[in-house]
Coordinates of C-alpha atoms and ligand atoms in Angstrom, one line a residue:
X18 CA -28.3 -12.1 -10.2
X19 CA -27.4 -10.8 -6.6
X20 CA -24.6 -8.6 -6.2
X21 CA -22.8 -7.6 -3.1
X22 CA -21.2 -3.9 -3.0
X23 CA -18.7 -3.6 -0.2
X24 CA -19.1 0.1 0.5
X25 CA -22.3 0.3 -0.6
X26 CA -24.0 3.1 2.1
X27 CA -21.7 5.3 0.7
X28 CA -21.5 7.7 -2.2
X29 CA -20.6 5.8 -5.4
X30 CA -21.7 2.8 -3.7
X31 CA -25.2 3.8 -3.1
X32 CA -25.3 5.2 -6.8
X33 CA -24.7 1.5 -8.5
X34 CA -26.5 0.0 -6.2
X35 CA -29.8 2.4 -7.8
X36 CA -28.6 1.7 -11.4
X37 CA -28.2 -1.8 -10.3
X38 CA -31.3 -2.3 -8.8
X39 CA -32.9 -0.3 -12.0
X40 CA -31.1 -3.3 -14.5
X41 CA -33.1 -6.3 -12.4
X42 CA -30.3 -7.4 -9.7
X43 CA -30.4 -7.8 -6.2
X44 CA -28.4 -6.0 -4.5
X45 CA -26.8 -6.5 -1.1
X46 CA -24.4 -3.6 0.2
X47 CA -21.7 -4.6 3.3
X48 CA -20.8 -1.2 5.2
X49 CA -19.1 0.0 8.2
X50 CA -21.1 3.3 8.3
X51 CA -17.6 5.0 9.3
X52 CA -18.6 7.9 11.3
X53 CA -16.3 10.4 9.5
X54 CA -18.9 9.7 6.6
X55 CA -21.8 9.0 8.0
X56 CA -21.8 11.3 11.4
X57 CA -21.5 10.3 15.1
X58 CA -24.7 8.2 15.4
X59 CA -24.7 6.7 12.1
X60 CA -27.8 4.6 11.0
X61 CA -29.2 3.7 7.4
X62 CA -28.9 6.6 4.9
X63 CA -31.9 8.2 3.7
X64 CA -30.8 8.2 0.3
X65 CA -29.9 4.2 0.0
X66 CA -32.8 2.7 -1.7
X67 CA -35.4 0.9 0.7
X68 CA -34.7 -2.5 -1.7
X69 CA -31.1 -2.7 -0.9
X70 CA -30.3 -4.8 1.8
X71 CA -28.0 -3.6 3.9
X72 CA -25.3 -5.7 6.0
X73 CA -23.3 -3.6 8.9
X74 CA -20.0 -4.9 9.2
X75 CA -16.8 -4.2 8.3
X76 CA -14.8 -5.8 5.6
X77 CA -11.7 -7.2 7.6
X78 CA -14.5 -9.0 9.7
X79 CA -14.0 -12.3 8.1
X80 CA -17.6 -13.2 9.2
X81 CA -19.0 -10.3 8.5
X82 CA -18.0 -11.0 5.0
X83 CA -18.1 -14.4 4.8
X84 CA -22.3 -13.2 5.9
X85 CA -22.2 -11.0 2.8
X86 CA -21.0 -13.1 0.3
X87 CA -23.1 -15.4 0.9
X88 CA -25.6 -16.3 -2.4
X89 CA -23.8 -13.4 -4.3
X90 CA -22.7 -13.8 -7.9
X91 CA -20.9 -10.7 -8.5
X92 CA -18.3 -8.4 -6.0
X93 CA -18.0 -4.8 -6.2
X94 CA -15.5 -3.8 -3.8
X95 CA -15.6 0.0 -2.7
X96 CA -15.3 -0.1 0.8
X97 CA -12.0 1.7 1.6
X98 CA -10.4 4.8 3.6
X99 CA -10.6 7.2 1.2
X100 CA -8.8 10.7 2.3
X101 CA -5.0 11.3 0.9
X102 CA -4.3 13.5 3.0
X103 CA -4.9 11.9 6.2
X104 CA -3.5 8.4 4.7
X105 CA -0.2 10.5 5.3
X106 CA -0.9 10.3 9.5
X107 CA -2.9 7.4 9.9
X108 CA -1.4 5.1 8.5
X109 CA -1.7 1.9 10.5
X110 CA -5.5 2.5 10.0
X111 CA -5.2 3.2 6.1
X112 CA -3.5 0.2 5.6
X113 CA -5.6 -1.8 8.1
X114 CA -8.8 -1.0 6.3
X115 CA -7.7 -0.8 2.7
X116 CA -5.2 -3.8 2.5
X117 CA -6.0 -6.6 5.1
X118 CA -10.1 -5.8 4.3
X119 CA -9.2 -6.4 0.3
X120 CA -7.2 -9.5 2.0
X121 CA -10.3 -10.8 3.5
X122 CA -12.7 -10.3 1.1
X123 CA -10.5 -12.2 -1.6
X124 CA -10.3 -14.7 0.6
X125 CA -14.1 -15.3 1.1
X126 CA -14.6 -14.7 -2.7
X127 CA -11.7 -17.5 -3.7
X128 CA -13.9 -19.4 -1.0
X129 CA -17.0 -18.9 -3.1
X130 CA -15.2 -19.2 -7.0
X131 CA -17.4 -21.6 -8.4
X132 CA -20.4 -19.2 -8.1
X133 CA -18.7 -15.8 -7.9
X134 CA -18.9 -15.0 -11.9
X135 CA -17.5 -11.1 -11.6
X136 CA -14.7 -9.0 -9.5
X137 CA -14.7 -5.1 -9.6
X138 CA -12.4 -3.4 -7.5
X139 CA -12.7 0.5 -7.4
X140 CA -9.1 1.9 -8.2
X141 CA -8.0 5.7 -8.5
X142 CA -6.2 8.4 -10.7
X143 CA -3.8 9.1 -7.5
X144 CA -1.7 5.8 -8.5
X145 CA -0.3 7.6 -10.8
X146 CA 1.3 10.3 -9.3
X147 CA 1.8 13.3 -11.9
X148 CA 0.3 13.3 -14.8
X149 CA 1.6 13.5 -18.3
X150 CA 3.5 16.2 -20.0
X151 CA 4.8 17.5 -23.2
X152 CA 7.6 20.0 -23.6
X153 CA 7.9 21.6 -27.0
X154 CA 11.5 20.6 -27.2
X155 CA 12.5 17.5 -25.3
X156 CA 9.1 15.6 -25.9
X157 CA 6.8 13.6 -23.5
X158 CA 7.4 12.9 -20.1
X159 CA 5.9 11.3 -16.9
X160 CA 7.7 13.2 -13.6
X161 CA 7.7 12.1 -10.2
X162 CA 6.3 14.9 -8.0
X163 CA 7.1 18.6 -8.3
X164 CA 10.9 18.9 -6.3
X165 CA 10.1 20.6 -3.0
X166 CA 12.5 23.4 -3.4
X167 CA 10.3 24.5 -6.1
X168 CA 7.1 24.7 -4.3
X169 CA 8.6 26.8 -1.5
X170 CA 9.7 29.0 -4.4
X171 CA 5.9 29.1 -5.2
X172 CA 6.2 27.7 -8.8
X173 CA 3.5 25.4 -9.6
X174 CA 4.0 24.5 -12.6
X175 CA 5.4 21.2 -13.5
X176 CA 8.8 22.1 -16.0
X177 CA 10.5 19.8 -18.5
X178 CA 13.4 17.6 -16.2
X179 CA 16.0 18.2 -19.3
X180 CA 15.4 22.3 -20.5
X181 CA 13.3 23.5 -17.1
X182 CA 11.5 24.9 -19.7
X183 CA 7.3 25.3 -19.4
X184 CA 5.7 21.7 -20.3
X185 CA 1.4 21.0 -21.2
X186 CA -0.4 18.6 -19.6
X187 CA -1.5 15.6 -21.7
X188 CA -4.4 13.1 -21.2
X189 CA -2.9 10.0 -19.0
X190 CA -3.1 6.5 -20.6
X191 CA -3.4 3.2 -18.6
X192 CA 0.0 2.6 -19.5
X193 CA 1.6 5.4 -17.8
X194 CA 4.1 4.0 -14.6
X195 CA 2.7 4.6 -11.9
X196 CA 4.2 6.8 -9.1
X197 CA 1.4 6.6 -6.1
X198 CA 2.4 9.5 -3.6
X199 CA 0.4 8.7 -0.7
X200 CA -0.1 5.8 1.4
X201 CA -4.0 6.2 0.4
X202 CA -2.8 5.6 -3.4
X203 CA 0.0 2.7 -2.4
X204 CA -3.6 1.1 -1.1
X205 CA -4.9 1.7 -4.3
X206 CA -2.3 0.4 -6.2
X207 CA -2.3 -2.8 -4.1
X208 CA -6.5 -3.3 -4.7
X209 CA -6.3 -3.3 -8.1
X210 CA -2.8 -6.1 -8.4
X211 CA -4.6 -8.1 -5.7
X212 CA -8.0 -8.4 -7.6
X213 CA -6.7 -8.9 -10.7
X214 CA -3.7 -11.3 -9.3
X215 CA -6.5 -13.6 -7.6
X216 CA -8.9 -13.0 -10.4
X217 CA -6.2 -14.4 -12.9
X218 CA -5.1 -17.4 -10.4
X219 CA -8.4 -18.7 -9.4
X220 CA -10.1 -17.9 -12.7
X221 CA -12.7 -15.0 -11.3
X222 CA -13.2 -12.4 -14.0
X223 CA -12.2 -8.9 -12.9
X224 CA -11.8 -5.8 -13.4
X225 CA -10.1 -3.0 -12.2
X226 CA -11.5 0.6 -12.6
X227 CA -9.4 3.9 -12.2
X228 CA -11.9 6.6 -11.0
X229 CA -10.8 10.3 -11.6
X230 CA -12.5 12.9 -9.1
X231 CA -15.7 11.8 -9.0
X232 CA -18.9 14.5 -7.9
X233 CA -22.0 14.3 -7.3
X234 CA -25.2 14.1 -4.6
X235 CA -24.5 12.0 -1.8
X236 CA -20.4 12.7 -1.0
X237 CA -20.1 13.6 2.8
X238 CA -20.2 17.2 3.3
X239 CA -19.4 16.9 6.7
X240 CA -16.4 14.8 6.2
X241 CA -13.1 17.4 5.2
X242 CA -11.0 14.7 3.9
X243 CA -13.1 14.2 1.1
X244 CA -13.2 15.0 -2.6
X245 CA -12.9 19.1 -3.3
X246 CA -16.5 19.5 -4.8
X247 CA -17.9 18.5 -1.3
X248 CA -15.2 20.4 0.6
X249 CA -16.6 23.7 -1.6
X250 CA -20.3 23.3 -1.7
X251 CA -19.7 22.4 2.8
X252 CA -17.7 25.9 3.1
X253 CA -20.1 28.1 0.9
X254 CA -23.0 26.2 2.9
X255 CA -21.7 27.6 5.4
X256 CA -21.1 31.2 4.4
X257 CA -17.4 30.4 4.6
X258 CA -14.9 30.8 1.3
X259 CA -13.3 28.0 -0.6
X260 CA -9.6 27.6 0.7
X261 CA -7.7 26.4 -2.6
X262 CA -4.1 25.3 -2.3
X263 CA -1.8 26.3 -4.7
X264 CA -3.0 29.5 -7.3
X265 CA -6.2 27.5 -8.2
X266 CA -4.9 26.5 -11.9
X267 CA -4.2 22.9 -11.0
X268 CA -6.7 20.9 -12.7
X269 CA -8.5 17.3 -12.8
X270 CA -10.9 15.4 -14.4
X271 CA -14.5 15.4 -12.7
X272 CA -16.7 12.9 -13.7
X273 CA -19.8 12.6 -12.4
X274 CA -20.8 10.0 -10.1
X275 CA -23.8 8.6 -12.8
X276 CA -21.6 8.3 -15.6
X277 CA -18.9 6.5 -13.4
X278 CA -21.3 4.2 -12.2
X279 CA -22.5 3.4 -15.8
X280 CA -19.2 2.6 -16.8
X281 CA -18.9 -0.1 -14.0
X282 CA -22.0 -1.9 -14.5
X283 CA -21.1 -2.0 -18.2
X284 CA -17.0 -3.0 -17.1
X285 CA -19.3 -5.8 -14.9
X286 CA -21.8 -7.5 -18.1
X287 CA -19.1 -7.3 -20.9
X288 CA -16.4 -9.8 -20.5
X289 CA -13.9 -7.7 -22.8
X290 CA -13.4 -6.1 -19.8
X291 CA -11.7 -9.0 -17.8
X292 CA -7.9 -9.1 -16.6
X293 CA -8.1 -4.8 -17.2
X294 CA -7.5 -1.7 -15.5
X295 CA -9.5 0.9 -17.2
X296 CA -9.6 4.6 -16.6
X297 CA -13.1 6.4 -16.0
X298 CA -13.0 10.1 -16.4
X299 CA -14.0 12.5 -19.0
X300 CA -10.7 13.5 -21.1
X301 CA -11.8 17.0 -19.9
X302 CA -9.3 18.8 -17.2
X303 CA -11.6 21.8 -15.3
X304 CA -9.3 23.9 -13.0
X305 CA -9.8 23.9 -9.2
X306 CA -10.6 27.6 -9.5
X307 CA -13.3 26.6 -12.3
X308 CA -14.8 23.9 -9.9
X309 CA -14.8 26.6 -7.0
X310 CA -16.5 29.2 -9.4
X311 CA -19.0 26.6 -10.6
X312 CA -20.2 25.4 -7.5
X313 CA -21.0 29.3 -5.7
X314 CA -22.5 30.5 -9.3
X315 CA -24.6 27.8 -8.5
X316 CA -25.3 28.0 -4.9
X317 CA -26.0 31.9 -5.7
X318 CA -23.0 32.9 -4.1
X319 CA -20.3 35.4 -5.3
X320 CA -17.8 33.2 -7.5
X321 CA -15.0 35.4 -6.9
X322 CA -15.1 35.1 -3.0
X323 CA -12.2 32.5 -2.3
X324 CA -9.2 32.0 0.0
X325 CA -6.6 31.6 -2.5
X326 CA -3.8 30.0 0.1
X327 CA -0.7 30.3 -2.5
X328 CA 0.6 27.2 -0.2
X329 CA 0.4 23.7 -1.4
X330 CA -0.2 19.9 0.1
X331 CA 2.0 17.7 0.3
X332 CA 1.6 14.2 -2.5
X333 CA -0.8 16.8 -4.5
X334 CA -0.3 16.6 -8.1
X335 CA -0.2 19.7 -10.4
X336 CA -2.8 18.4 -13.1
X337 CA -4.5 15.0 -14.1
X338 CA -7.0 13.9 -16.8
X339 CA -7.9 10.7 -18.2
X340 CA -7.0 9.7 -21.8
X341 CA -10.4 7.2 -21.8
X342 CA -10.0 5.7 -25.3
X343 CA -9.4 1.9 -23.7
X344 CA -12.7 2.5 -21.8
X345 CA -14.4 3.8 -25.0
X346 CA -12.9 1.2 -27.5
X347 CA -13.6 -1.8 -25.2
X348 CA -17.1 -1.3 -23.8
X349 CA -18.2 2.4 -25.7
X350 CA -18.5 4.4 -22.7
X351 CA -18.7 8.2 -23.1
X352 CA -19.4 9.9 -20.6
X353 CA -23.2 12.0 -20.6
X354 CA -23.3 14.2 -17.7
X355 CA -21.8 17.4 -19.0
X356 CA -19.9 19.4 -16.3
X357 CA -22.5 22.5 -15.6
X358 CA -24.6 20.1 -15.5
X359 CA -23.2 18.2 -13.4
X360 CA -22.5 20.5 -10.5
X361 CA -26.2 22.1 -10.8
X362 CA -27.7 18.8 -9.9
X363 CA -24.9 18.2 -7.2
X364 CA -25.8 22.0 -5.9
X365 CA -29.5 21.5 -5.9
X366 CA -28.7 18.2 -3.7
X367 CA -26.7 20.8 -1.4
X368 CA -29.1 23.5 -1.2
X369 CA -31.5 20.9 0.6
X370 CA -28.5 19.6 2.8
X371 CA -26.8 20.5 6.4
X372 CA -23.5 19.9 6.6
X373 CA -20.9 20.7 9.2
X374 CA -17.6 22.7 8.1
X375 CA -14.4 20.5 9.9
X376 CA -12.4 22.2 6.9
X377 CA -10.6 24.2 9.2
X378 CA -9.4 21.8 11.7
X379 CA -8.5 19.6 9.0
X380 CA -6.4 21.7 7.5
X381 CA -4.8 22.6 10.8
X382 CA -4.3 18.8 11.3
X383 CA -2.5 18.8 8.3
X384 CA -0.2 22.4 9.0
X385 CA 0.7 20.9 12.2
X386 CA 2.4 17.8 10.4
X387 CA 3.8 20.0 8.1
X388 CA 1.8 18.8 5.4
X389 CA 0.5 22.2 3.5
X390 CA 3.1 24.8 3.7
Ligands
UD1_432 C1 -9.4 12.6 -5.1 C2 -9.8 11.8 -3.9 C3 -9.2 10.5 -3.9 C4 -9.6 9.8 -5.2 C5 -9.2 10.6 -6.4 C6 -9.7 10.0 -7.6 C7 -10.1 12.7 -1.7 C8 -9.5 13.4 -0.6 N1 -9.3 12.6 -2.8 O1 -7.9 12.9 -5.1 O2 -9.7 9.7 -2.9 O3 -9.0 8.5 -5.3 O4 -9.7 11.9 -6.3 O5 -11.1 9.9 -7.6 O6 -11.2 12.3 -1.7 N2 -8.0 21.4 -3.0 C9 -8.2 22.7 -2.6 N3 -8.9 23.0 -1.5 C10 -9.5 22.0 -0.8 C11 -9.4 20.7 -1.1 C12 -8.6 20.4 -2.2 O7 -7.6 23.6 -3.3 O8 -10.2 22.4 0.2 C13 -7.2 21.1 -4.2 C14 -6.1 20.1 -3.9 O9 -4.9 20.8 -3.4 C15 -5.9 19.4 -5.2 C16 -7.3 19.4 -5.8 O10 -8.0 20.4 -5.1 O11 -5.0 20.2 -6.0 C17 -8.0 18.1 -5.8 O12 -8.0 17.6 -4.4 P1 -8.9 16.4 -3.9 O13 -10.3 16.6 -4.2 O14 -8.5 16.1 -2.5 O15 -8.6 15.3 -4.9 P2 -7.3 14.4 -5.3 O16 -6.2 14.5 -4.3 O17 -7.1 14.6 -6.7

């Protein structure tokens, strides 16, 4: 069985493509190599496994893909722009990437459906906006982002719509609406109803899977508009604190990058997964502050050495954590990889690694739009 992995030089692609490789499949990845991930003179990672076959090209390349696909039986698609915050100024190039790519690689696939026998589509938590609340009195809610007027007044925390009164996060079910507040999540949103839209029409099983904030060895340390755990372990490389937006109580769900991946290749061999979105996270919300701590305990810095900013980005949620009981009733995923864990074998990775801190400049990239205030 070959599979192709769009994306698959790149963090979570390279991952699967190990565990993949490990079950008996072939495995072909189609990547870009996008500087901003892979540094100015990118060539083939280190860490992508000499048995991979790699195919440079980019996804709204129709040959390119057409090249790729070619003798496949099963599609991952993870190639995407990934940061939210710079989806808010390049849009055009957000869009480009994310939707016409997904465009063209359906098109190839439909092309193929007589021996394409599998669609995954990586999705994300930032579809839905805000999480989920509960207020003692009024009951549960989903919000749309915190009002702005109250985060220039510095109050973080999301308040019930009907009292004002303080609300507590709850996990977030597939079924919540979604409220995507960045034109990186609108791109999200669009993967997963295209792939499951073309899936249904043409007959392709697929599936479409919900990451939370994935961690792990591997994520660009050099690239700033990445996911917080690289951001940190990049600025404490570099002897430089942890900026942290808000107060640092915000939370998420980090799941690492070996459990996530072992919940797709089991969302690829069991059909009850077909025609779904599933969320892949741990039910566990860890602070930002937590995360920060974690990471210089275990980089054997001081974990009480950050740059607490008291200022917030814009489309960021307050907290968000998966309720995973469709993932665990339909396939029996839990996740393994507890979170100490977790960031010990991502901070042994990042001992061993150089990276370059842009954090700085990106953040300035985003002040001078008026983006963190
Ligand atoms: C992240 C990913 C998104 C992915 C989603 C689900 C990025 C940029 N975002 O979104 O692609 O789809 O998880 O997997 O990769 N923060 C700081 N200091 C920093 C950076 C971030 O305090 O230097 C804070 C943010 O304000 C936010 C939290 O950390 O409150 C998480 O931010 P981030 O890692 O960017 O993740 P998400 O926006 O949740």
């Amino acid at each position: 069985m070959r599979v192709l992995i769009t994306g698959g030089a790149g963090f979570i692609g390279s991952h699967l493509a190990d565990l993949l490789l490990e079950k008996g499949y072939q495995v072909r990845a189609l990547d870009s190599l996008d500087p901003q991930v892979h540094g100015d003179s990118p060539s083939r990672p280190d860490y992508l496994d000499p048995s991979v076959q790699l195919m440079v090209g980019d996804v709204r390349n129709r040959s390119d893909v057409a090249g790729a696909l070619e003798g496949c039986d099963i599609l991952v698609h993870f190639a995407a722009a990934v940061g939210v915050g710079q989806s808010m100024y390049r849009m055009e190039h957000y869009t480009s990437v994310n939707a016409l790519g997904a465009s063209v690689v359906l098109e190839e696939a439909v092309r193929r459906r007589d021996s394409i026998r599998k669609m995954l589509v990586a999705s994300s938590m930032s579809i839905y906006g805000e999480g989920l609340y509960r207020c003692c009195e009024c009951g549960d809610f989903a919000p749309r982002l915190r009002p702005s007027e109250q985060l220039e007044r510095h109050e973080w925390e999301v308040r019930c719509p009907v009292c004002g009164k303080a609300s507590t996060p709850l996990p977030v079910p597939e079924t919540k609406s979604l409220f995507p507040a960045s034109i990186y999540a609108i791109n999200k949103r669009s993967h997963e109803e295209m792939f499951l839209v073309t899936g249904q029409a043409y007959g392709i099983p697929a599936v479409a899977m919900r990451f939370f904030n994935v961690y792990g060895t591997r994520q660009a340390l050099s690239n700033p508009y990445t996911g917080v755990g690289a951001i940190f372990a990049s600025r404490l490389l570099n002897g430089n604190p942890p900026i942290i937006f808000e107060d640092g109580l915000q939370s998420r769900d980090f799941v690492h990058v070996r459990d996530l991946c072992r919940a797709c290749a089991m969302a690829l061999e069991n059909p009850a997964a077909d025609g779904r979105v599933l969320n892949v996270g741990t039910g566990r919300p860890t602070s930002i502050l937590d995360m920060a701590k974690a990471i210089a305990r275990h980089l054997g810095r001081p974990d009480d050495d950050f740059m607490i900013r008291d200022q917030f980005r814009a489309g960021d949620v307050r907290h968000c954590f998966a309720d995973c009981s469709s993932i665990s009733e339909l396939l029996g995923f839990r996740p393994e990889i507890e979170f100490d864990r977790g960031v010990g074998d991502l901070c042994r990775w990042v001992a061993t690694s150089t990276a370059t801190d842009r954090v700085d400049a990106a953040t300035r990239e985003l002040e001078e739009r008026g983006l963190t205030r």
